[in-house]
Tab-separated table of C-alpha atoms in Angstrom:
chain	number	residue	atom	x	y	z
A	1	MET	CA	18.251	13.724	0.699
A	2	ASN	CA	14.600	13.037	0.469
A	3	ARG	CA	12.717	14.636	-2.551
A	4	THR	CA	11.101	17.142	-0.228
A	5	GLU	CA	14.375	18.695	1.032
A	6	LEU	CA	15.721	18.598	-2.412
A	7	ILE	CA	12.357	20.772	-3.386
A	8	LEU	CA	13.349	22.728	-0.096
A	9	GLU	CA	17.212	23.353	-1.104
A	10	ASP	CA	16.295	24.157	-4.492
A	11	LEU	CA	13.703	26.830	-3.369
A	12	TRP	CA	16.909	28.305	-1.730
A	13	HIS	CA	19.163	28.389	-4.249
A	14	ARG	CA	16.097	30.311	-6.460
A	15	LYS	CA	15.741	33.068	-3.561
A	16	ILE	CA	19.236	33.702	-3.011
A	17	LEU	CA	20.055	33.688	-6.919
A	18	ASN	CA	16.831	35.928	-6.940
A	19	ALA	CA	18.174	38.627	-4.390
A	20	TYR	CA	21.680	38.586	-6.826
A	21	TRP	CA	19.768	39.841	-9.133
A	22	ILE	CA	18.034	42.169	-6.797
A	23	VAL	CA	21.989	43.413	-5.645
A	24	THR	CA	22.898	43.653	-9.333
A	25	LEU	CA	19.616	45.731	-10.474
A	26	MET	CA	19.951	48.207	-7.715
A	27	PHE	CA	23.921	48.304	-8.441
A	28	PHE	CA	23.125	49.092	-12.323
A	29	ALA	CA	20.618	51.686	-11.062
A	30	ALA	CA	22.877	53.279	-8.851
A	31	GLU	CA	26.041	53.551	-11.553
A	32	ALA	CA	23.355	55.019	-14.201
A	33	VAL	CA	22.410	57.552	-11.110
A	34	LEU	CA	26.622	58.237	-10.655
A	35	LEU	CA	26.773	58.357	-14.655
A	36	LEU	CA	24.064	60.876	-14.492
A	37	LEU	CA	25.709	63.054	-11.853
A	38	GLY	CA	28.972	63.353	-13.385
A	39	CYS	CA	30.462	61.246	-10.124
A	40	ILE	CA	32.636	59.148	-12.651
A	41	PRO	CA	34.643	61.674	-14.192
A	42	SER	CA	37.021	59.748	-16.118
A	43	VAL	CA	33.769	57.756	-18.050
A	44	THR	CA	31.340	61.095	-18.368
A	45	ALA	CA	34.646	62.935	-19.848
A	46	GLY	CA	34.453	60.174	-22.457
A	47	ASP	CA	37.447	60.856	-24.080
A	48	ARG	CA	39.038	57.534	-24.446
A	49	PRO	CA	37.193	54.555	-25.308
A	50	GLU	CA	38.809	52.457	-22.352
A	51	ASP	CA	37.292	54.725	-19.997
A	52	TRP	CA	34.022	53.242	-20.834
A	53	LEU	CA	35.337	49.703	-21.376
A	54	ARG	CA	36.152	50.053	-17.458
A	55	LEU	CA	32.513	50.025	-16.738
A	56	GLY	CA	30.960	48.064	-19.772
A	57	VAL	CA	32.902	45.181	-19.571
A	58	PRO	CA	32.885	44.279	-15.735
A	59	ASP	CA	28.871	44.977	-16.373
A	60	GLY	CA	28.447	42.764	-18.511
A	61	CYS	CA	30.323	39.944	-16.786
A	62	ILE	CA	28.262	40.707	-14.114
A	63	LEU	CA	25.432	39.763	-16.717
A	64	LEU	CA	26.959	36.753	-18.198
A	65	LEU	CA	27.725	34.995	-14.926
A	66	MET	CA	24.393	35.729	-13.667
A	67	LEU	CA	22.855	34.499	-17.326
A	68	ALA	CA	24.877	31.103	-16.442
A	69	ALA	CA	24.137	30.810	-12.751
A	70	GLN	CA	20.746	30.656	-13.588
A	71	ALA	CA	21.314	28.901	-16.548
A	72	TRP	CA	22.924	25.996	-13.940
A	73	LEU	CA	20.336	26.054	-11.545
A	74	ARG	CA	17.519	25.012	-14.383
A	75	PHE	CA	19.685	22.110	-16.577
A	76	GLU	CA	22.441	20.928	-13.989
A	77	PRO	CA	21.223	18.841	-10.668
A	78	LYS	CA	25.036	18.662	-9.320
A	79	TYR	CA	26.886	21.760	-6.945
A	80	ARG	CA	23.737	23.634	-7.089
A	81	LYS	CA	24.648	25.308	-3.613
A	82	GLN	CA	28.459	25.396	-4.722
A	83	ALA	CA	27.531	27.378	-7.878
A	84	VAL	CA	25.245	29.489	-6.163
A	85	VAL	CA	27.865	30.553	-3.518
A	86	GLY	CA	30.815	30.890	-6.096
A	87	CYS	CA	28.576	33.169	-8.452
A	88	GLY	CA	28.241	35.762	-5.327
A	89	PHE	CA	31.745	35.416	-4.505
A	90	LEU	CA	32.487	36.407	-8.191
A	91	LEU	CA	29.626	39.076	-8.241
A	92	SER	CA	30.988	40.516	-5.419
A	93	TYR	CA	34.292	41.021	-7.279
A	94	LEU	CA	32.770	42.560	-10.316
A	95	ILE	CA	31.468	45.015	-8.226
A	96	TYR	CA	34.174	45.936	-5.626
A	97	PHE	CA	36.367	46.338	-8.989
A	98	ILE	CA	33.618	48.588	-10.336
A	99	ILE	CA	32.904	50.787	-7.293
A	100	GLN	CA	36.391	50.546	-5.220
A	101	PRO	CA	38.071	53.651	-7.001
A	102	ILE	CA	35.390	55.846	-5.729
A	103	VAL	CA	33.337	54.495	-2.439
A	104	ASP	CA	35.224	53.785	0.539
A	105	GLY	CA	34.109	50.662	2.543
A	106	ALA	CA	33.760	48.764	-1.058
A	107	GLN	CA	35.656	45.911	-0.036
A	108	MET	CA	32.149	45.179	2.319
A	109	ALA	CA	31.177	43.715	-1.057
A	110	LEU	CA	33.343	40.366	-1.001
A	111	LEU	CA	31.866	39.549	2.395
A	112	LEU	CA	28.847	38.322	0.143
A	113	PRO	CA	29.972	34.323	-0.164
A	114	VAL	CA	30.723	34.979	3.610
A	115	LEU	CA	26.780	36.136	4.075
A	116	ILE	CA	25.710	33.159	1.403
A	117	SER	CA	27.665	30.075	3.405
A	118	VAL	CA	26.116	31.010	6.820
A	119	VAL	CA	22.696	30.869	4.705
A	120	TYR	CA	23.286	27.388	3.908
A	121	PHE	CA	24.692	26.590	7.482
A	122	ASP	CA	27.815	24.902	5.641
A	123	ARG	CA	31.065	25.401	7.504
A	124	LYS	CA	33.060	24.295	4.394
A	125	LEU	CA	31.785	26.735	2.276
A	126	LEU	CA	32.069	29.284	5.160
A	127	TYR	CA	35.538	28.100	6.031
A	128	GLY	CA	36.513	27.889	2.056
A	129	PHE	CA	35.544	31.315	0.661
A	130	GLY	CA	36.571	33.681	3.943
A	131	SER	CA	39.793	32.183	3.591
A	132	LEU	CA	39.894	32.762	0.126
A	133	THR	CA	38.364	36.127	0.444
A	134	ILE	CA	41.220	36.817	2.883
A	135	LEU	CA	44.010	35.377	0.670
A	136	ILE	CA	42.845	37.312	-2.356
A	137	TYR	CA	41.577	40.633	-0.631
A	138	GLY	CA	45.564	40.658	0.000
A	139	VAL	CA	46.603	40.228	-3.090
A	140	ILE	CA	44.424	43.358	-4.223
A	141	TYR	CA	45.845	45.360	-1.657
A	142	LEU	CA	49.728	44.387	-2.408
A	143	PHE	CA	49.213	44.727	-6.146
A	144	THR	CA	46.304	47.342	-6.452
A	145	GLU	CA	44.993	49.339	-3.695
A	146	ARG	CA	48.742	49.819	-2.175
A	147	SER	CA	50.076	50.939	-5.387
A	148	LEU	CA	47.152	52.556	-7.822
A	149	TYR	CA	45.456	54.229	-4.424
A	150	HIS	CA	47.765	54.408	-1.966
A	151	LYS	CA	45.919	53.422	0.992
A	152	PRO	CA	47.674	53.238	4.149
A	153	ILE	CA	48.469	49.565	5.783
A	154	GLN	CA	45.912	50.298	8.383
A	155	GLU	CA	43.133	50.247	6.281
A	156	PHE	CA	43.888	46.489	4.958
A	157	ILE	CA	44.721	45.090	8.895
A	158	GLN	CA	41.217	46.873	9.195
A	159	ILE	CA	39.135	45.336	6.291
A	160	GLN	CA	41.139	41.969	7.251
A	161	SER	CA	39.990	42.063	10.534
A	162	VAL	CA	36.466	42.534	9.629
A	163	PHE	CA	36.657	39.528	7.364
A	164	ILE	CA	38.312	37.233	9.839
A	165	VAL	CA	35.878	38.359	12.896
A	166	SER	CA	32.917	37.846	9.729
A	167	ILE	CA	34.124	34.592	9.475
A	168	LEU	CA	34.100	33.888	13.089
A	169	ILE	CA	30.708	35.479	13.870
A	170	GLY	CA	29.689	32.466	10.980
A	171	HIS	CA	31.290	29.872	12.579
A	172	THR	CA	29.227	30.839	15.856
A	173	ILE	CA	25.824	31.025	14.582
A	174	LEU	CA	26.891	27.432	13.030
A	175	VAL	CA	27.556	25.874	16.004
A	176	ARG	CA	24.731	27.989	17.767
A	177	VAL	CA	22.234	26.398	14.755
A	178	LYS	CA	23.678	22.926	15.269
A	179	GLU	CA	23.264	23.198	19.263
A	180	PHE	CA	19.629	24.526	18.460
A	181	MET	CA	19.219	21.301	15.965
A	182	ARG	CA	20.575	18.876	18.682
A	183	HIS	CA	18.289	20.564	21.665
A	184	LEU	CA	15.149	20.524	18.688
A	185	GLU	CA	15.754	16.410	18.040
A	186	SER	CA	16.196	15.751	21.696
A	187	VAL	CA	13.173	17.414	22.726
A	188	LEU	CA	11.020	15.742	19.778
A	189	LYS	CA	12.875	12.372	20.691
A	190	SER	CA	11.312	13.104	24.453
A	191	GLU	CA	7.531	14.323	23.010
A	192	GLN	CA	7.654	10.830	20.776
A	193	GLN	CA	9.064	8.500	23.777
A	194	LEU	CA	5.999	10.389	25.884
A	195	LEU	CA	3.526	9.757	23.107
A	196	VAL	CA	4.688	6.224	22.723
A	197	GLU	CA	4.317	5.842	26.238
A	198	ARG	CA	1.117	7.672	26.053
A	199	THR	CA	-0.528	5.079	23.606
A	200	ILE	CA	1.015	2.313	25.443
A	201	SER	CA	-0.579	3.022	28.340
A	202	ASP	CA	-3.947	4.094	27.145
A	203	LYS	CA	-3.794	0.500	25.486
A	204	LEU	CA	-2.932	-1.195	28.663
A	205	LEU	CA	-5.982	0.020	30.280
A	206	LYS	CA	-8.069	-0.923	27.628
A	207	ILE	CA	-6.990	-3.986	26.631
A	208	ASP	CA	-7.172	-7.718	28.804
A	209	ALA	CA	-3.734	-9.002	29.397
A	210	LEU	CA	-4.618	-12.251	28.876
A	211	THR	CA	-6.595	-12.443	26.181
A	212	GLY	CA	-5.757	-9.363	24.300
A	213	LEU	CA	-9.145	-8.532	23.445
A	214	TYR	CA	-10.712	-5.182	24.756
A	215	ASN	CA	-11.499	-5.251	28.358
A	216	HIS	CA	-15.199	-4.223	29.603
A	217	LYS	CA	-14.648	-0.652	30.330
A	218	ALA	CA	-13.458	-0.183	26.526
A	219	PHE	CA	-16.163	-2.130	24.841
A	220	HIS	CA	-19.218	-0.046	26.398
A	221	GLU	CA	-17.137	2.922	25.513
A	222	TYR	CA	-16.872	2.202	22.146
A	223	LEU	CA	-20.268	0.688	21.968
A	224	GLU	CA	-22.122	3.566	23.548
A	225	ALA	CA	-20.519	5.857	20.858
A	226	LEU	CA	-21.194	3.644	18.115
A	227	LEU	CA	-24.492	3.143	18.693
A	228	GLU	CA	-25.103	7.230	18.818
A	229	HIS	CA	-23.700	7.056	15.154
A	230	CYS	CA	-25.901	4.037	14.160
A	231	GLU	CA	-29.264	5.608	15.579
A	232	LYS	CA	-28.330	8.782	13.398
A	233	TYR	CA	-27.416	7.253	9.906
A	234	GLN	CA	-29.818	4.204	10.591
A	235	LEU	CA	-26.731	1.275	9.978
A	236	PRO	CA	-26.793	-1.617	11.195
A	237	LEU	CA	-25.365	-3.147	14.095
A	238	GLN	CA	-25.449	-6.572	15.906
A	239	LEU	CA	-24.037	-7.829	19.191
A	240	ALA	CA	-22.974	-11.255	20.414
A	241	ILE	CA	-22.281	-12.313	23.255
A	242	ILE	CA	-20.315	-15.689	24.082
A	243	ASP	CA	-20.132	-17.566	26.982
A	244	ILE	CA	-17.637	-20.929	27.429
A	245	ASP	CA	-20.165	-23.652	28.239
A	246	ASN	CA	-19.055	-25.467	31.493
A	247	PHE	CA	-16.087	-23.497	31.988
A	248	LYS	CA	-16.112	-23.373	35.897
A	249	LYS	CA	-15.621	-27.782	35.319
A	250	VAL	CA	-12.825	-26.629	33.230
A	251	ASN	CA	-10.939	-24.965	35.970
A	252	ASP	CA	-12.230	-27.325	38.588
A	253	ASN	CA	-11.163	-30.297	36.927
A	254	TYR	CA	-8.322	-29.216	35.048
A	255	GLY	CA	-6.590	-26.698	36.750
A	256	HIS	CA	-6.753	-22.339	36.286
A	257	TRP	CA	-3.645	-22.347	34.324
A	258	VAL	CA	-5.920	-24.805	31.779
A	259	GLY	CA	-8.737	-22.521	31.780
A	260	ASP	CA	-6.089	-19.522	31.294
A	261	VAL	CA	-5.212	-21.251	27.999
A	262	VAL	CA	-8.963	-21.904	27.190
A	263	LEU	CA	-9.410	-18.185	27.398
A	264	LYS	CA	-6.695	-17.855	25.487
A	265	GLU	CA	-7.641	-20.123	22.467
A	266	VAL	CA	-11.341	-18.484	22.314
A	267	ALA	CA	-10.320	-15.241	22.026
A	268	SER	CA	-7.808	-16.244	19.428
A	269	LYS	CA	-10.612	-17.830	17.040
A	270	VAL	CA	-13.026	-14.914	17.951
A	271	MET	CA	-10.271	-12.549	16.254
A	272	SER	CA	-9.445	-14.906	13.455
A	273	THR	CA	-13.788	-14.648	12.786
A	274	MET	CA	-13.609	-11.263	13.251
A	275	THR	CA	-13.539	-8.557	10.092
A	276	PRO	CA	-11.998	-5.491	10.217
A	277	ASN	CA	-15.524	-3.415	11.182
A	278	ASP	CA	-16.193	-6.127	14.160
A	279	PHE	CA	-15.131	-5.448	17.616
A	280	ALA	CA	-14.682	-7.902	19.839
A	281	ALA	CA	-13.531	-7.824	24.696
A	282	ARG	CA	-13.207	-10.377	27.268
A	283	TYR	CA	-16.370	-8.813	29.023
A	284	GLY	CA	-16.470	-11.097	32.127
A	285	GLY	CA	-14.536	-14.185	33.613
A	286	GLU	CA	-15.573	-16.592	30.815
A	287	GLU	CA	-17.815	-14.641	28.669
A	288	PHE	CA	-16.636	-12.228	25.371
A	289	ALA	CA	-19.019	-9.590	23.320
A	290	VAL	CA	-18.282	-8.915	19.900
A	291	ILE	CA	-20.290	-6.036	18.101
A	292	MET	CA	-20.509	-6.807	14.354
A	293	ALA	CA	-21.226	-3.705	12.229
A	294	ASP	CA	-21.862	-3.216	8.258
A	295	LYS	CA	-23.654	-6.321	7.650
A	296	THR	CA	-27.050	-7.543	8.128
A	297	LEU	CA	-28.496	-10.066	10.449
A	298	GLU	CA	-28.243	-12.694	8.186
A	299	ALA	CA	-24.567	-12.388	7.603
A	300	ALA	CA	-24.196	-11.532	11.402
A	301	GLU	CA	-25.407	-15.096	11.890
A	302	HIS	CA	-23.592	-17.061	9.660
A	303	MET	CA	-20.323	-15.338	11.465
A	304	ALA	CA	-21.761	-16.219	14.566
A	305	GLU	CA	-22.246	-20.543	13.573
A	306	GLN	CA	-18.888	-20.205	12.351
A	307	LEU	CA	-17.127	-18.864	15.319
A	308	ARG	CA	-19.486	-21.181	17.304
A	309	GLU	CA	-18.274	-24.536	15.046
A	310	GLY	CA	-14.402	-23.661	14.968
A	311	ILE	CA	-14.368	-23.390	18.624
A	312	ALA	CA	-15.749	-26.616	18.874
A	313	ARG	CA	-13.705	-28.754	16.682
A	314	THR	CA	-10.802	-27.217	18.236
A	315	GLU	CA	-8.486	-29.867	20.156
A	316	LEU	CA	-7.113	-28.723	23.115
A	317	PRO	CA	-4.018	-31.209	24.272
A	318	HIS	CA	-4.703	-30.775	28.043
A	319	MET	CA	-8.561	-31.582	27.840
A	320	VAL	CA	-10.453	-34.957	26.861
A	321	LYS	CA	-13.552	-33.429	25.635
A	322	PRO	CA	-13.844	-30.260	23.304
A	323	VAL	CA	-14.667	-26.616	24.377
A	324	THR	CA	-18.058	-25.237	22.955
A	325	VAL	CA	-19.531	-22.270	23.220
A	326	SER	CA	-23.008	-20.681	23.395
A	327	ILE	CA	-23.986	-17.623	21.380
A	328	GLY	CA	-26.784	-14.882	21.773
A	329	LEU	CA	-27.100	-12.318	19.233
A	330	CYS	CA	-29.133	-9.507	18.587
A	331	ASN	CA	-30.143	-7.191	15.890
A	332	PHE	CA	-29.940	-3.399	16.646
A	333	GLN	CA	-33.347	-1.771	16.277
A	334	GLN	CA	-33.431	2.089	15.900
A	335	GLY	CA	-34.584	3.429	19.647
A	336	ASP	CA	-32.324	0.662	20.750
A	337	ASP	CA	-30.088	2.067	24.481
A	338	LYS	CA	-26.947	0.083	25.342
A	339	GLU	CA	-29.070	-1.338	28.335
A	340	SER	CA	-31.999	-2.878	26.101
A	341	LEU	CA	-29.717	-4.086	23.538
A	342	PHE	CA	-27.212	-5.934	26.469
A	343	ARG	CA	-30.977	-7.430	27.399
A	344	LYS	CA	-31.804	-8.752	24.113
A	345	ALA	CA	-28.095	-10.446	23.723
A	346	ASP	CA	-28.721	-11.851	27.181
A	347	LEU	CA	-31.930	-13.063	27.255
A	348	ALA	CA	-30.582	-14.842	23.307
A	349	LEU	CA	-27.687	-16.316	25.675
A	350	TYR	CA	-29.898	-17.449	28.291
A	351	GLN	CA	-31.981	-19.585	25.629
A	352	ALA	CA	-29.378	-21.353	24.026
A	353	LYS	CA	-27.822	-22.396	27.331
A	354	ARG	CA	-31.259	-23.767	28.865
A	355	THR	CA	-32.221	-25.591	25.631
A	356	GLY	CA	-28.552	-27.476	25.197
A	357	LYS	CA	-25.680	-24.646	25.106
A	358	ASN	CA	-23.321	-25.003	21.819
A	359	LYS	CA	-26.063	-23.280	19.953
A	360	VAL	CA	-26.013	-19.857	18.349
A	361	VAL	CA	-30.115	-18.192	19.284
A	362	THR	CA	-30.645	-15.470	17.687
A	363	ALA	CA	-32.954	-12.544	19.560
A	364	GLY	CA	-36.288	-11.737	18.114
A	365	GLU	CA	-38.575	-8.495	18.752
A	366	ASP	CA	-40.717	-11.063	21.352
A	367	ALA	CA	-37.099	-11.313	23.340
A	368	ALA	CA	-38.474	-9.284	26.785
A	369	ASP	CA	-41.483	-11.547	26.508
A	370	TYR	CA	-39.581	-14.365	26.512
A	371	ALA	CA	-37.887	-13.554	30.087
A	372	GLY	CA	-41.155	-12.851	31.842
């Protein structure tokens, strides 16, 4: 049982004990009213000390029992549930023995432990205290009610029947609760499974199956949201477009399966170079795009150069020459939208390709003029 469950169970212990205190105080108040109205003749007469003891001793026992249960919950961490139900069991008999001579149906007080066992959803407590109640009341009837108060056997049978029916109803409640909990658990598992499947499905829709990077659609959705955020809060952002040099020759000379290996290796290098604030996607056939957030332009240039060098140093067993990439990098400026940002990065990539490949080129403020 974890800490939260222990705290909740302890809260229920105290709620039930508080209910006992309310019942006790109500009983004492009713007892006082009966005394004032003279409804307990042998005591109100006051001729014999033992008449007062008949009420005083059980009342004192009730107070001691309640204080003992309160102390148990406060200082003893074990068997608290059993202590609470046991307290209710003893309390019911003390109340019964006080009011039994003058109140019909006082035996119903003996159902208190059965009711509390149902509150705890505990079958062992229900059967244990229920059976004990039936047994003890049988003894009480034979030695007190029948001999002292001349109660008929029919009343005994009726009371025992009520006890048995109460236990059966409690059993039915516990069975229904268990069935409901199983149904609820099944529903929660089904919902959890649906959530997992939906998450996997959403991920599959956003992830490129070959490289494991985000796909073109997911990239544009993220970039649009991020540009609005950067525009609003004036945050730094850089966009890098990465193109594998001479990739068509790789496919033509070595086959498409080697081309797939190259794509996976480049994607792996991209992911290993990225920081947690970056976002990378396979943008096209042999093109990748990376959004760099929360960096200066110099830091973004350093990261792009580090990525280019790492790819150039990678050795592939099926190829004679190393794979290289050209990278076009641009810096976000206030007023840039998605199209203008991509235009600047594309122009920088075009310049890198045109001036020898295997290099990083950063777009300047005059990038649009260069295209013309």
